[in-house]
Amino acid sequence: MRARRFSRLAGVLTLLTVAACGSAKKQEDTSSDFRALKDATVTLFPGHCAGVVVADGRHALTAAHCIDVPPGERQPVVLRTGQMLSGVVKVVDAVRDVAVIRFDEAAPVHPLAVATTLPMPGRGLLFAGRNDRPNEPQTVELKRLGRCPSLPGVPQALFTSLRGEKGDSGAPVVDQELRVVGLVHGGAACSVAAPTAEFASVLDILVAEVARPGAEQGVGGSGAAGK
């Protein structure tokens, strides 16, 4: 009887150990994801908004309302390390509140991909805010997709549970695969994000322009995507 009791106890301890190890590994993976997210996040200079390095590392997404210059003008950003990168504004889409900056050189960070589809409500997302603040990373929930009064041209804005601060506009919201799904737009506690899925194809065009510099394709103020 005693041997059987010890056997059961050993089994329970084994299960608890396995669960603890799994939890520790999950926490470690999440911490690694947050580090990658913070490293890819940039602060616009002067520091009034955020953005994120995406695609080939030569481009960054930010909120259109953060851009004070027209396409073709320069907009510097600051990395988490304090290094400054200069770039040119390529696209400002005020309707969807998304803008694209192209750097003069590839950013020395791992760029994030942009999701091509909208996340489903109920999914867990990650948010870290600006890289020049000691913010605690947040695992947030996508509560619903819907219209936001300040984004009347966007039928499916992202309503999340994130707790943002003033100046977090343009900061990325990513899914569990670290793909950018939205940029902080505003709303109560800055919890509304502008979706970025439609910009995946725009980024493909911009990346192709960098690969073939002699074949400009109209993005950056002269084409429909730049308006």
C-alpha positions as a printed Julia matrix, in Angstrom:
227×3 Matrix{Float64}:
   0.0    0.0     0.0
   2.78   2.4     0.99
   4.69   1.6    -2.21
   1.6    2.36   -4.26
   1.13   5.67   -2.42
   4.74   6.65   -3.09
   4.29   5.67   -6.74
   1.27   7.96   -7.06
   3.12  10.79   -5.33
   6.06  10.36   -7.68
   3.7   10.49  -10.64
   2.09  13.71   -9.4
   5.49  15.3    -8.83
   6.58  14.28  -12.32
   3.49  15.9   -13.85
   4.04  19.06  -11.81
   7.67  19.19  -12.9
   6.74  18.75  -16.56
   4.06  21.46  -16.26
   6.49  23.83  -14.55
   9.11  23.23  -17.23
   6.52  23.82  -19.93
   5.39  27.04  -18.25
   8.99  28.23  -17.88
   9.7   27.49  -21.55
   6.55  29.34  -22.61
   7.55  32.33  -20.47
  11.04  32.25  -21.95
   9.63  32.12  -25.48
   7.33  35.05  -24.71
  10.22  37.08  -23.28
  12.21  36.39  -26.43
   9.26  37.54  -28.55
   8.94  40.76  -26.57
  12.66  41.46  -26.98
  12.35  41.01  -30.74
   9.29  43.27  -30.77
  11.04  46.01  -28.78
  14.15  45.77  -30.97
  12.07  46.22  -34.14
  10.16  49.18  -32.67
  11.44  52.67  -33.5
  10.69  56.14  -32.16
  10.1   58.93  -34.64
  12.45  61.88  -34.19
  11.53  64.22  -32.6
  10.09  61.58  -30.25
   6.37  62.04  -30.62
   5.31  58.63  -32.0
   6.48  55.09  -32.65
   6.82  52.77  -35.63
   8.14  49.33  -36.54
  10.81  48.01  -38.92
   9.23  45.55  -41.36
   9.75  43.53  -44.53
  13.33  43.85  -45.81
  14.58  46.07  -42.98
  14.61  49.1   -45.27
  11.04  50.07  -44.42
   9.06  51.03  -41.34
   5.35  51.39  -40.69
   3.93  54.13  -38.5
   0.63  55.94  -38.06
  -0.14  58.48  -40.79
  -1.22  61.07  -38.23
   2.34  60.95  -36.84
   3.86  62.18  -40.11
   4.19  65.94  -40.38
   5.9   66.03  -43.8
   4.66  65.1   -47.29
   5.83  61.99  -49.18
   9.36  62.48  -50.43
  10.48  64.43  -47.35
  12.76  62.98  -44.67
  11.69  61.45  -41.37
  14.43  60.21  -38.99
  13.78  57.46  -36.44
  15.66  56.24  -33.37
  16.33  52.57  -32.61
  16.17  51.03  -29.16
  19.97  51.26  -29.0
  19.85  55.03  -29.51
  21.12  54.81  -33.09
  19.4   57.19  -35.49
  18.35  56.18  -38.99
  17.29  58.62  -41.65
  14.65  57.8   -44.19
  12.18  59.16  -46.71
   8.42  59.1   -46.31
   7.09  56.93  -49.13
   3.37  56.57  -48.34
   0.94  58.52  -46.19
  -2.55  57.0   -46.13
  -4.63  59.28  -43.91
  -7.8   57.23  -44.44
  -6.27  54.03  -43.03
  -3.88  55.95  -40.74
  -0.82  54.06  -41.97
   2.41  55.51  -43.37
   5.61  53.95  -44.72
   9.17  55.24  -44.28
  12.07  53.96  -46.38
  15.51  54.06  -44.74
  18.71  54.97  -46.54
  20.16  51.67  -45.28
  18.82  48.49  -43.73
  18.11  48.78  -40.02
  20.46  46.62  -37.9
  17.53  44.72  -36.34
  15.44  41.73  -37.31
  12.49  43.18  -39.28
   8.98  41.89  -38.64
   6.64  40.52  -41.27
   3.24  42.09  -41.86
   0.27  39.73  -41.61
  -1.74  39.52  -44.84
  -5.05  38.79  -43.08
  -6.86  40.27  -40.11
  -6.62  38.43  -36.79
  -9.77  36.86  -35.4
 -11.47  38.34  -32.31
 -10.48  36.51  -29.16
  -6.92  35.93  -30.34
  -4.04  36.89  -28.09
  -1.76  39.66  -29.35
   1.47  41.22  -28.1
   2.19  44.89  -27.44
   5.28  46.6   -26.05
   4.81  50.32  -26.8
   7.57  52.8   -27.53
  11.17  51.64  -27.26
  12.32  54.7   -25.29
  10.11  53.92  -22.29
  10.51  51.22  -19.64
   7.09  49.82  -20.47
   6.02  46.4   -19.28
   5.18  44.18  -22.26
   1.52  43.26  -22.57
  -0.29  40.17  -23.78
  -3.56  41.64  -25.0
  -6.82  40.4   -26.46
  -8.42  41.4   -29.73
 -11.92  42.12  -28.47
 -13.63  42.89  -31.75
 -13.33  44.29  -35.26
 -15.45  47.31  -36.06
 -15.69  50.94  -37.03
 -13.91  53.6   -34.99
 -15.31  57.18  -35.23
 -11.83  58.57  -35.94
 -11.26  55.93  -38.67
 -14.49  56.21  -40.66
 -12.9   54.74  -43.8
 -11.77  51.57  -42.02
 -14.61  49.05  -41.57
 -12.59  46.68  -39.38
 -10.42  48.58  -36.92
  -8.89  46.5   -34.12
 -10.44  47.05  -30.69
  -8.03  45.58  -28.15
  -7.43  45.4   -24.4
  -3.99  47.05  -24.61
  -3.15  49.88  -22.23
  -1.36  52.5   -24.25
  -0.04  55.93  -23.34
   0.13  59.24  -25.14
   2.93  58.95  -27.68
   2.33  55.26  -28.4
   0.64  56.09  -31.71
   2.19  54.03  -34.49
   3.52  51.37  -32.1
   3.01  47.85  -33.46
   0.55  45.24  -32.28
   1.64  41.75  -33.35
   0.2   38.24  -33.36
   1.74  35.15  -31.76
   3.95  34.69  -34.85
   5.33  38.23  -34.4
   3.57  39.45  -37.53
   2.38  43.06  -37.42
  -1.42  43.17  -37.46
  -2.0   46.78  -36.45
  -0.58  50.12  -35.35
  -1.83  52.02  -32.31
  -4.29  54.64  -33.5
  -5.92  55.97  -30.34
  -9.25  55.71  -28.6
  -9.78  55.16  -24.89
  -6.37  54.31  -23.39
  -5.05  54.14  -26.99
  -6.61  50.7   -27.3
  -7.73  51.01  -30.94
  -5.28  49.93  -33.64
  -5.37  50.6   -37.38
  -5.14  47.29  -39.29
  -2.11  46.79  -41.54
  -3.08  43.72  -43.59
  -3.88  45.78  -46.69
  -0.37  47.25  -46.61
   1.36  43.9   -47.08
   1.0   44.21  -50.88
   2.12  47.87  -50.8
   5.28  46.8   -48.97
   5.9   44.13  -51.61
   5.94  46.89  -54.25
   8.26  49.07  -52.18
  10.65  46.18  -51.53
  10.71  45.45  -55.26
  11.62  49.08  -55.92
  14.65  48.75  -53.66
  15.68  45.56  -55.46
  15.25  47.28  -58.84
  15.96  50.97  -58.21
  15.49  51.87  -61.87
  11.9   50.63  -61.9
   9.91  53.04  -59.74
   6.31  51.88  -59.56
   4.42  54.97  -58.47
   4.22  54.41  -54.73
   5.14  57.38  -52.58
   2.7   60.15  -53.35
   2.26  59.81  -57.09
   0.23  56.59  -57.15
  -3.07  55.62  -55.56
  -1.34  54.02  -52.59
   0.39  57.25  -51.82
  -2.71  59.36  -51.6
